[in-house]
PDB file of C-alpha atoms in Angstrom:
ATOM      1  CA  UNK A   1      -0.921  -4.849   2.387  1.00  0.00           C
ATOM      2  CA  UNK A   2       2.922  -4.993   3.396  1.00  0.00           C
ATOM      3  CA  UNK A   3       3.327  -6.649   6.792  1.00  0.00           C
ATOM      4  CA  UNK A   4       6.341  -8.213   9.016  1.00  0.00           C
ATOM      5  CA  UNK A   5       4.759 -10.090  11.743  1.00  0.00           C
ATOM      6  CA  UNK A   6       7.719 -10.743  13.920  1.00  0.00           C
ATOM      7  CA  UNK A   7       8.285 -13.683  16.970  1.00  0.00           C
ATOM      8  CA  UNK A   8       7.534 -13.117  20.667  1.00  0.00           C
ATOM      9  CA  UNK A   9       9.278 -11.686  23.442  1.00  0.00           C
ATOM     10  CA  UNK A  10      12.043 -14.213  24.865  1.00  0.00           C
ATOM     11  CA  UNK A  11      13.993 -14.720  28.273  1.00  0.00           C
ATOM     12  CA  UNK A  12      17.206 -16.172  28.082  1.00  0.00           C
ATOM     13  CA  UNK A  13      20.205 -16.679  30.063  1.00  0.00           C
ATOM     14  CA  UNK A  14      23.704 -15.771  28.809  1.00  0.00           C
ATOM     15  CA  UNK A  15      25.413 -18.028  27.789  1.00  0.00           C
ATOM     16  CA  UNK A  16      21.763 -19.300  25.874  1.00  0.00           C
ATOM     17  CA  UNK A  17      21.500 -19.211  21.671  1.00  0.00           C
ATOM     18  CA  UNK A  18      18.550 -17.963  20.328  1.00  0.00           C
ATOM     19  CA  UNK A  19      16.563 -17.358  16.679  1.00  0.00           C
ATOM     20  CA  UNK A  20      13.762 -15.094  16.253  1.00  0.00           C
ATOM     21  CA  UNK A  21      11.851 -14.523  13.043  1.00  0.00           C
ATOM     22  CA  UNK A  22      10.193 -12.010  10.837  1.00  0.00           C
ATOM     23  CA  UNK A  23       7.455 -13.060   8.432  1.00  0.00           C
ATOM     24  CA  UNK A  24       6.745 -10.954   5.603  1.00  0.00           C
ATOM     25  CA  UNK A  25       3.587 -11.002   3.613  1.00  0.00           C
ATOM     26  CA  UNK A  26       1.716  -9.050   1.133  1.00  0.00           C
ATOM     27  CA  UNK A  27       4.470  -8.772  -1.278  1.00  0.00           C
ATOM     28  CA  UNK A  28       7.190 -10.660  -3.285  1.00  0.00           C
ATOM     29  CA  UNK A  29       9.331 -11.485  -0.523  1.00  0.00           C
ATOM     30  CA  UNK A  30      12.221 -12.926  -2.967  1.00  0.00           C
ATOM     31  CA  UNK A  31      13.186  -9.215  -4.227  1.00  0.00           C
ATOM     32  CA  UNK A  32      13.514  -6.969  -1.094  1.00  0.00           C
ATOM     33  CA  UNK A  33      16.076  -6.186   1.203  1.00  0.00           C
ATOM     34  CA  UNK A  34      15.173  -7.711   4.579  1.00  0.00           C
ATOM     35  CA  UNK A  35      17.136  -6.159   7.806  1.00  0.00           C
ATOM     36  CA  UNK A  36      17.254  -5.756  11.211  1.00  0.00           C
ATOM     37  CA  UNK A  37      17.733  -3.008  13.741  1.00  0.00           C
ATOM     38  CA  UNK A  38      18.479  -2.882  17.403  1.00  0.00           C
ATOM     39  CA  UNK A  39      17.447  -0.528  20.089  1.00  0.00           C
ATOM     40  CA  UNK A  40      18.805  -0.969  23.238  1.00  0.00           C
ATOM     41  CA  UNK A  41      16.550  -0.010  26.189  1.00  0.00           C
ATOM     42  CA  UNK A  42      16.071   3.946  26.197  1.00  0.00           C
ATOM     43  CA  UNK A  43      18.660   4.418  23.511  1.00  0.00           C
ATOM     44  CA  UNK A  44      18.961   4.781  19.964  1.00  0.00           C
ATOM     45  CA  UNK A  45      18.094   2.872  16.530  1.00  0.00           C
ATOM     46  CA  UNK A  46      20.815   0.652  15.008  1.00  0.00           C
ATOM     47  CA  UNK A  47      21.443  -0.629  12.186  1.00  0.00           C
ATOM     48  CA  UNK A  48      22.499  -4.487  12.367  1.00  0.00           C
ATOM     49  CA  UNK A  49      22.585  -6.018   8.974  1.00  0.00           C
ATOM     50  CA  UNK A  50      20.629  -7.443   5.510  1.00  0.00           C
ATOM     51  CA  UNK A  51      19.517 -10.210   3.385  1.00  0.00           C
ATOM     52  CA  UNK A  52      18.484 -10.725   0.223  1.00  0.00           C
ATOM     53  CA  UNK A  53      16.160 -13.734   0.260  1.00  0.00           C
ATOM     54  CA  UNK A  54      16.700 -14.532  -3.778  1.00  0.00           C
ATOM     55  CA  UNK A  55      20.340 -15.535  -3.269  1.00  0.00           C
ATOM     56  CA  UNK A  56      20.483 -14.828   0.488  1.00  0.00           C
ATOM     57  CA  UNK A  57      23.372 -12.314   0.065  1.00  0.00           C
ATOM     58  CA  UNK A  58      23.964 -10.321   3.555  1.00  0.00           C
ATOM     59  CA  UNK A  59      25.599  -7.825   4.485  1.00  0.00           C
ATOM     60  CA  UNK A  60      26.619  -6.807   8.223  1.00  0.00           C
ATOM     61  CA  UNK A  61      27.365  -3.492  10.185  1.00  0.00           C
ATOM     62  CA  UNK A  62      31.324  -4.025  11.565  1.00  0.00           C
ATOM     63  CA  UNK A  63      29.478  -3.533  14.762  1.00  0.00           C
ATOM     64  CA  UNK A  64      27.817  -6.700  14.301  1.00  0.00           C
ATOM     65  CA  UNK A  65      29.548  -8.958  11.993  1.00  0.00           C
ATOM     66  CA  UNK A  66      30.421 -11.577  14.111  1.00  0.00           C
ATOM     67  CA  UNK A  67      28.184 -12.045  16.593  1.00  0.00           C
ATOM     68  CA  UNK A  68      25.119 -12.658  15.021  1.00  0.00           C
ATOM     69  CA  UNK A  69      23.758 -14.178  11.673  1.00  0.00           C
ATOM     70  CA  UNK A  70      21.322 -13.214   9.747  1.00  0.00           C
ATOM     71  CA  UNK A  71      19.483 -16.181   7.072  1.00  0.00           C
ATOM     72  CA  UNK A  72      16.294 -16.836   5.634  1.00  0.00           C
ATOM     73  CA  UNK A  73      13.702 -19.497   4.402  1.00  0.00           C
ATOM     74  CA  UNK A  74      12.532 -18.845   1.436  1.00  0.00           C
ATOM     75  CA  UNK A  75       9.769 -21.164   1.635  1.00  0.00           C
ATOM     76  CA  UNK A  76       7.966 -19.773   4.294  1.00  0.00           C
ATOM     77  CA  UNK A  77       9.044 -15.923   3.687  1.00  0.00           C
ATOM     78  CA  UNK A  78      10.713 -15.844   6.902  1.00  0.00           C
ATOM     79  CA  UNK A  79      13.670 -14.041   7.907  1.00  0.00           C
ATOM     80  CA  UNK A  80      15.779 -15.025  11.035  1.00  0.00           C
ATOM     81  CA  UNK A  81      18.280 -13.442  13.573  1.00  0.00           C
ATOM     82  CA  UNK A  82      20.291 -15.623  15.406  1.00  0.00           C
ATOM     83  CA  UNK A  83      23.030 -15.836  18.293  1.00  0.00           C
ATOM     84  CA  UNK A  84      25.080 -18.844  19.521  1.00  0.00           C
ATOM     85  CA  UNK A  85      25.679 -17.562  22.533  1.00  0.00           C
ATOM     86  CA  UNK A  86      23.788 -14.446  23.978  1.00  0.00           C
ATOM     87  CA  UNK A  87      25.825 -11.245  26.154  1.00  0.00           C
ATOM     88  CA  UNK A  88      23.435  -9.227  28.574  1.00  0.00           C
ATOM     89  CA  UNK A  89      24.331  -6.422  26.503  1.00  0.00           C
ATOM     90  CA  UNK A  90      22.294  -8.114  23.910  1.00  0.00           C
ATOM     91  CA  UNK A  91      18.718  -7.443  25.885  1.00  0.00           C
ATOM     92  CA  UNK A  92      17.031  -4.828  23.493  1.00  0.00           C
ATOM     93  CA  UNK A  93      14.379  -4.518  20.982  1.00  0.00           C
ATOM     94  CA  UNK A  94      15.074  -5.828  17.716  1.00  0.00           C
ATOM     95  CA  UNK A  95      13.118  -4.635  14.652  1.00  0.00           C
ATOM     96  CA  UNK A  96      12.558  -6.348  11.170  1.00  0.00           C
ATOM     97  CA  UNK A  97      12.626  -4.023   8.087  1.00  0.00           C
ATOM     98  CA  UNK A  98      11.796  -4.192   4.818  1.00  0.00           C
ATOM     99  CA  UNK A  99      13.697  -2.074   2.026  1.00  0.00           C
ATOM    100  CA  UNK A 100      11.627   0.469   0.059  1.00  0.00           C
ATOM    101  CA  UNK A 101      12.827  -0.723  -3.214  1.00  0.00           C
ATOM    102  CA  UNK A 102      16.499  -0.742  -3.916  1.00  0.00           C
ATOM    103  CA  UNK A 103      19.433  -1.450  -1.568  1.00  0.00           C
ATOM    104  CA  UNK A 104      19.920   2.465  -1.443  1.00  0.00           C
ATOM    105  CA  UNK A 105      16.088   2.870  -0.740  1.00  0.00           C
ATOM    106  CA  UNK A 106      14.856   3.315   2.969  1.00  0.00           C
ATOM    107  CA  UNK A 107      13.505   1.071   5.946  1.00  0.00           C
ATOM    108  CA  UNK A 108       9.563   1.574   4.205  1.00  0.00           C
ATOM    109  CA  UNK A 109       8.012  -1.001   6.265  1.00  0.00           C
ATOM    110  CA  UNK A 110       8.763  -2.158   9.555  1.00  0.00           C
ATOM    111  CA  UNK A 111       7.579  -5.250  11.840  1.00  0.00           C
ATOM    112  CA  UNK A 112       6.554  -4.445  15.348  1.00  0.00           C
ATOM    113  CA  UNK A 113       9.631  -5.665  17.500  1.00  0.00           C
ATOM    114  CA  UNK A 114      10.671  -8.251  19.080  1.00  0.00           C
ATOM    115  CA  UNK A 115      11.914  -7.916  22.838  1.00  0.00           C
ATOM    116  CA  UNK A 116      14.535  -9.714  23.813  1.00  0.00           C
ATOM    117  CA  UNK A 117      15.654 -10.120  27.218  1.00  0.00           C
ATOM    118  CA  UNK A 118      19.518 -11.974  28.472  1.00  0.00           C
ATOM    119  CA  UNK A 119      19.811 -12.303  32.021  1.00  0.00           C
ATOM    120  CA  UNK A 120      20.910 -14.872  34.431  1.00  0.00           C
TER     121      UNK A 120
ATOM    122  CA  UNK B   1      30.620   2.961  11.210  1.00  0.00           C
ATOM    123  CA  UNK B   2      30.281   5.900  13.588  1.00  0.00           C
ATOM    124  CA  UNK B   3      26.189   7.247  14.750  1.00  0.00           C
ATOM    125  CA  UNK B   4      25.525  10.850  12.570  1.00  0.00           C
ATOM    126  CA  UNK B   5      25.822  13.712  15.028  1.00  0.00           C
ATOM    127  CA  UNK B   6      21.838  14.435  16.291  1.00  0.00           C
ATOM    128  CA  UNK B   7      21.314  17.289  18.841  1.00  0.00           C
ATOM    129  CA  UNK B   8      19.294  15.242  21.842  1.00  0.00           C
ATOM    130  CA  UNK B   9      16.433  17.443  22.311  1.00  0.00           C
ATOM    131  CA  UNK B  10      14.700  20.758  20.534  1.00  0.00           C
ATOM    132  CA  UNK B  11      11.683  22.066  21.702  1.00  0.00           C
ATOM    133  CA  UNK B  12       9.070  24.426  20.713  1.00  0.00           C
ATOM    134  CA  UNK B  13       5.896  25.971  21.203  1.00  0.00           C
ATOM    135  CA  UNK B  14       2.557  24.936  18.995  1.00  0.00           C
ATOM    136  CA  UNK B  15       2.583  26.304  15.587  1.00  0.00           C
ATOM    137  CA  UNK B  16       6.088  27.107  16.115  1.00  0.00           C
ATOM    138  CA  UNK B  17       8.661  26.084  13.271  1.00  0.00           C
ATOM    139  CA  UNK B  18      11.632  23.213  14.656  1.00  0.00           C
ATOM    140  CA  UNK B  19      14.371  21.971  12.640  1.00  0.00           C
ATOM    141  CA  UNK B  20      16.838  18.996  13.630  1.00  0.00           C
ATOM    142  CA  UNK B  21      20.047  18.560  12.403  1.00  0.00           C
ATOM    143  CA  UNK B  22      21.777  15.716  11.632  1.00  0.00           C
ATOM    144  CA  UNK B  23      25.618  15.986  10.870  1.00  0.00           C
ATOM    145  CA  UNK B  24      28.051  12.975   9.452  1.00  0.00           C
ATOM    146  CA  UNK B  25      30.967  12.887   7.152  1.00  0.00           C
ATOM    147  CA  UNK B  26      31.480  12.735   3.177  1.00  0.00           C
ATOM    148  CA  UNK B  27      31.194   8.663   3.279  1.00  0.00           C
ATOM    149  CA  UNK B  28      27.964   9.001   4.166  1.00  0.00           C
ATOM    150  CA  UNK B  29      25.573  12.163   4.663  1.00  0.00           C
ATOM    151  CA  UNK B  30      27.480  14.354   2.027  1.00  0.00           C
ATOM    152  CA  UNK B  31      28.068  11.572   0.060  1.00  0.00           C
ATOM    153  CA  UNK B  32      24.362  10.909  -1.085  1.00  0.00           C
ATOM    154  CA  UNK B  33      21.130  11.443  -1.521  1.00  0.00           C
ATOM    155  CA  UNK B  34      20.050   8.657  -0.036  1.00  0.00           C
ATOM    156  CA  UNK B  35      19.153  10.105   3.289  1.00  0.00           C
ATOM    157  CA  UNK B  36      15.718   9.623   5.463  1.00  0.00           C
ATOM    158  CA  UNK B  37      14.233  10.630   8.599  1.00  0.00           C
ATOM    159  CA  UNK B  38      12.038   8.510  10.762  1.00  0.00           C
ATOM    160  CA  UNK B  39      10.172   9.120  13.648  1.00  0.00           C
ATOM    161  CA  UNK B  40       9.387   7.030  16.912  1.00  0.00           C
ATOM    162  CA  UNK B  41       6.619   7.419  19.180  1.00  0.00           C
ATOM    163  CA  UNK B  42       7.233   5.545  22.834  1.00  0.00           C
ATOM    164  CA  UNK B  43       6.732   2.011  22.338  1.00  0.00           C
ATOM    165  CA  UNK B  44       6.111   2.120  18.976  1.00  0.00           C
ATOM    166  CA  UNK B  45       8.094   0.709  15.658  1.00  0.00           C
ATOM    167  CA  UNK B  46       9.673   4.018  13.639  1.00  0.00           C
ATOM    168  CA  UNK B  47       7.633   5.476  10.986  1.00  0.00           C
ATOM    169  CA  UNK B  48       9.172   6.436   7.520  1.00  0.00           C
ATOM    170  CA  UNK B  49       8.822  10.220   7.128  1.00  0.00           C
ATOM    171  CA  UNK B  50      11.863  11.994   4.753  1.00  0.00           C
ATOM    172  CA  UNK B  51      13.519  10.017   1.959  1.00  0.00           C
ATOM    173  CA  UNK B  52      16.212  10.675  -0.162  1.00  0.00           C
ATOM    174  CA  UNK B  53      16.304  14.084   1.216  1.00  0.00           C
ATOM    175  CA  UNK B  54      13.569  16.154   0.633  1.00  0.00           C
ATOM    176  CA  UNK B  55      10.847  13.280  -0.465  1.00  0.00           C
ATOM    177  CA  UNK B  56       7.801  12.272   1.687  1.00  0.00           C
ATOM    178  CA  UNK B  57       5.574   8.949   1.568  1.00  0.00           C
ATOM    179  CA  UNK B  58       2.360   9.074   0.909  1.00  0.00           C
ATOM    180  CA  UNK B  59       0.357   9.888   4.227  1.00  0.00           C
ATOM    181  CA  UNK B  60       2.864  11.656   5.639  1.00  0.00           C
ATOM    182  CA  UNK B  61       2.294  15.316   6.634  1.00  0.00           C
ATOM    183  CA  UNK B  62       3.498  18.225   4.057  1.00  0.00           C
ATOM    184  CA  UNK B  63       4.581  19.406   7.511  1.00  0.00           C
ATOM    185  CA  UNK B  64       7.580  17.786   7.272  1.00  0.00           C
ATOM    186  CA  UNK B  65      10.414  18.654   5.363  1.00  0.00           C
ATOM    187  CA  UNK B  66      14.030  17.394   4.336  1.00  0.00           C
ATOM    188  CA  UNK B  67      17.263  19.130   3.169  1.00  0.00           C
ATOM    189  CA  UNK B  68      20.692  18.618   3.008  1.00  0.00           C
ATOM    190  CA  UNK B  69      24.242  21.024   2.470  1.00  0.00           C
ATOM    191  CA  UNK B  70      27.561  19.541   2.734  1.00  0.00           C
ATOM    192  CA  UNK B  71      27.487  16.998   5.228  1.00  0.00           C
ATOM    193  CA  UNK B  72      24.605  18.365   7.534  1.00  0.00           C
ATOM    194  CA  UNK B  73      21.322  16.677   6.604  1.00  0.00           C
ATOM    195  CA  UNK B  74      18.039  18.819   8.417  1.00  0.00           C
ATOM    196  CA  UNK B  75      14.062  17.874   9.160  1.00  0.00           C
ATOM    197  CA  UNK B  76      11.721  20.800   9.572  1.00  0.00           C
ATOM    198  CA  UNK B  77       8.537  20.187  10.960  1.00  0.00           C
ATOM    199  CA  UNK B  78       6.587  23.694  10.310  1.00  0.00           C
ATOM    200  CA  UNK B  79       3.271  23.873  12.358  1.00  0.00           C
ATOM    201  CA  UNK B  80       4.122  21.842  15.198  1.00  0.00           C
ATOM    202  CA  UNK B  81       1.092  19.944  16.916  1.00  0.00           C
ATOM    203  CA  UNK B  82       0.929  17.916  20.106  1.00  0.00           C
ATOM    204  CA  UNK B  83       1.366  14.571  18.053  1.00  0.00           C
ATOM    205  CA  UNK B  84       4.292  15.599  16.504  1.00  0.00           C
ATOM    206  CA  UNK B  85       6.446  14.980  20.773  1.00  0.00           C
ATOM    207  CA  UNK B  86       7.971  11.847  19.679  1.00  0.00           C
ATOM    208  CA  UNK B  87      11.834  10.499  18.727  1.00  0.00           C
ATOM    209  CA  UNK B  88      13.329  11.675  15.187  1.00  0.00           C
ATOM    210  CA  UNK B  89      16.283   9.467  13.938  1.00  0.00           C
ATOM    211  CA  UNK B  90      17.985  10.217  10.649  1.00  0.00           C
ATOM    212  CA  UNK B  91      19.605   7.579   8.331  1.00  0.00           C
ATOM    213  CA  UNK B  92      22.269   7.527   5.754  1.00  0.00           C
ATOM    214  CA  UNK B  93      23.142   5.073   3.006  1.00  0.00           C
ATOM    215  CA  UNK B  94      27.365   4.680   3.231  1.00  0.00           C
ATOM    216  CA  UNK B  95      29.814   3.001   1.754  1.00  0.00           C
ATOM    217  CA  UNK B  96      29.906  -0.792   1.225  1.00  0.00           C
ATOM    218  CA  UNK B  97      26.173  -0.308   1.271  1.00  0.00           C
ATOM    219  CA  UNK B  98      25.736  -0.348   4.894  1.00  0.00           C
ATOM    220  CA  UNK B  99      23.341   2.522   6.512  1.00  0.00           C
ATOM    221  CA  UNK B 100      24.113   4.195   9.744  1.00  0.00           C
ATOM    222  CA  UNK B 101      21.347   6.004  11.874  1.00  0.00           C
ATOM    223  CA  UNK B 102      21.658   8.896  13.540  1.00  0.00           C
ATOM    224  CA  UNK B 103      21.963   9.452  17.852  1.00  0.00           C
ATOM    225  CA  UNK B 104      18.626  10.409  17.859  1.00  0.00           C
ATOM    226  CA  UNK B 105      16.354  13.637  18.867  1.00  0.00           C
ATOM    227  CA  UNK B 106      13.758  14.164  21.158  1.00  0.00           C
ATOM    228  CA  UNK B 107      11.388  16.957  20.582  1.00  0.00           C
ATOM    229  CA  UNK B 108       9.444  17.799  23.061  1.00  0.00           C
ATOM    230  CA  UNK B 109       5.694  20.353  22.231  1.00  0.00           C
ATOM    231  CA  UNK B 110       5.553  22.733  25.399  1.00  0.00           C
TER     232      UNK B 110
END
């Protein structure tokens, strides 16, 4: 069974850096398409950015490119998200996604969100 | 990379036909097949539901149903039940491989 177990909820302060995770299992996690997605609180799904673990290629949304960076460790089938230095605007929900197949294949599998709070 | 164009809520009655709309430009939505639906129930992760246009995973209701003309991408959902209240975002593969979701629609089962 396909499964992205994802980090905990965290509390930061702006200001604050900050990595949260996404475990995948039940698959070969060196030849999917990991992403994320952001929903801000009460508004819509967004689509951040991607990795391939095999030769951790990324891509980002303009929207995001920048200010956050997406890597991986291909040793323990873990993807990350990470900022140096977190905005308020960054409190939301953040989702890990796995790619159906392809890179022009849909968000099939999904982990169950990790909350993130920013505020002093 | 500008949201697709979602209508925020549509409504209907039990057993009633619905159909969202979801509108974007020729980089993206009329630009490929490559378009899915998902849907979001409050507090929950999205669900896959509509790939690639008209195709459904397996487990997901024949209910549902995908099409596309120009650059207007649409979900049906034909027999609507109670269950089926709950946040519908569509999704487009665009250029430089990037995807872009939709604003998002809420329908609501009176």
């Amino acid at each position: 069974e396909v499964q992205l177990v994802q980090s905990g909820a965290e509390v930061k302060k702006p200001g604050e850096s900050l990595k949260i995770s996404c475990k995948g299992s039940g698959f070969s996690f060196y030849t999917y398409w990991i992403g994320w997605v952001r929903q801000m609180p009460g508004k819509g799904l967004e689509w951040m950015g991607i990795i391939y673990p095999s030769d951790s290629q990324t891509k980002y949304s303009p929207s995001f490119q920048g200010q956050v960076t997406i890597s991986v460790d291909k040793s323990i089938n873990t993807a990350f998200l990470q900022w140096s230095s977190l905005k308020a605007s960054d409190t939301a929900m953040y989702f890990c996604v796995r790619y159906f197949s392809s890179l022009t294949s849909p968000l099939r599998y999904w982990g169950q969100g990790t909350p993130v709070t920013v505020s002093s | 990379q500008s949201a697709l164009t979602q209508p925020a809520s549509v409504s209907g009655s039990p057993g009633q036909s619905i159909a969202i709309s979801c509108t974007g430009t020729s980089s993206d939505v009329g630009g490929y097949i490559y378009v899915s639906w998902y849907q979001q129930h409050p507090g929950r992760a999205p669900k896959l539901i509509i790939y690639d246009v008209v195709n459904r995973p397996s487990g997901v209701s024949d209910r549902f149903s995908g099409s596309k003309s120009g650059n207007t991408a649409s979900l049906t959902i034909s027999g609507l039940q109670p269950e089926d209240e709950a946040d519908y975002y569509c999704n487009s593969h665009t250029t430089n491989d990037i995807q872009v979701f939709g604003t998002g629609t809420r329908v609501s089962v009176l």
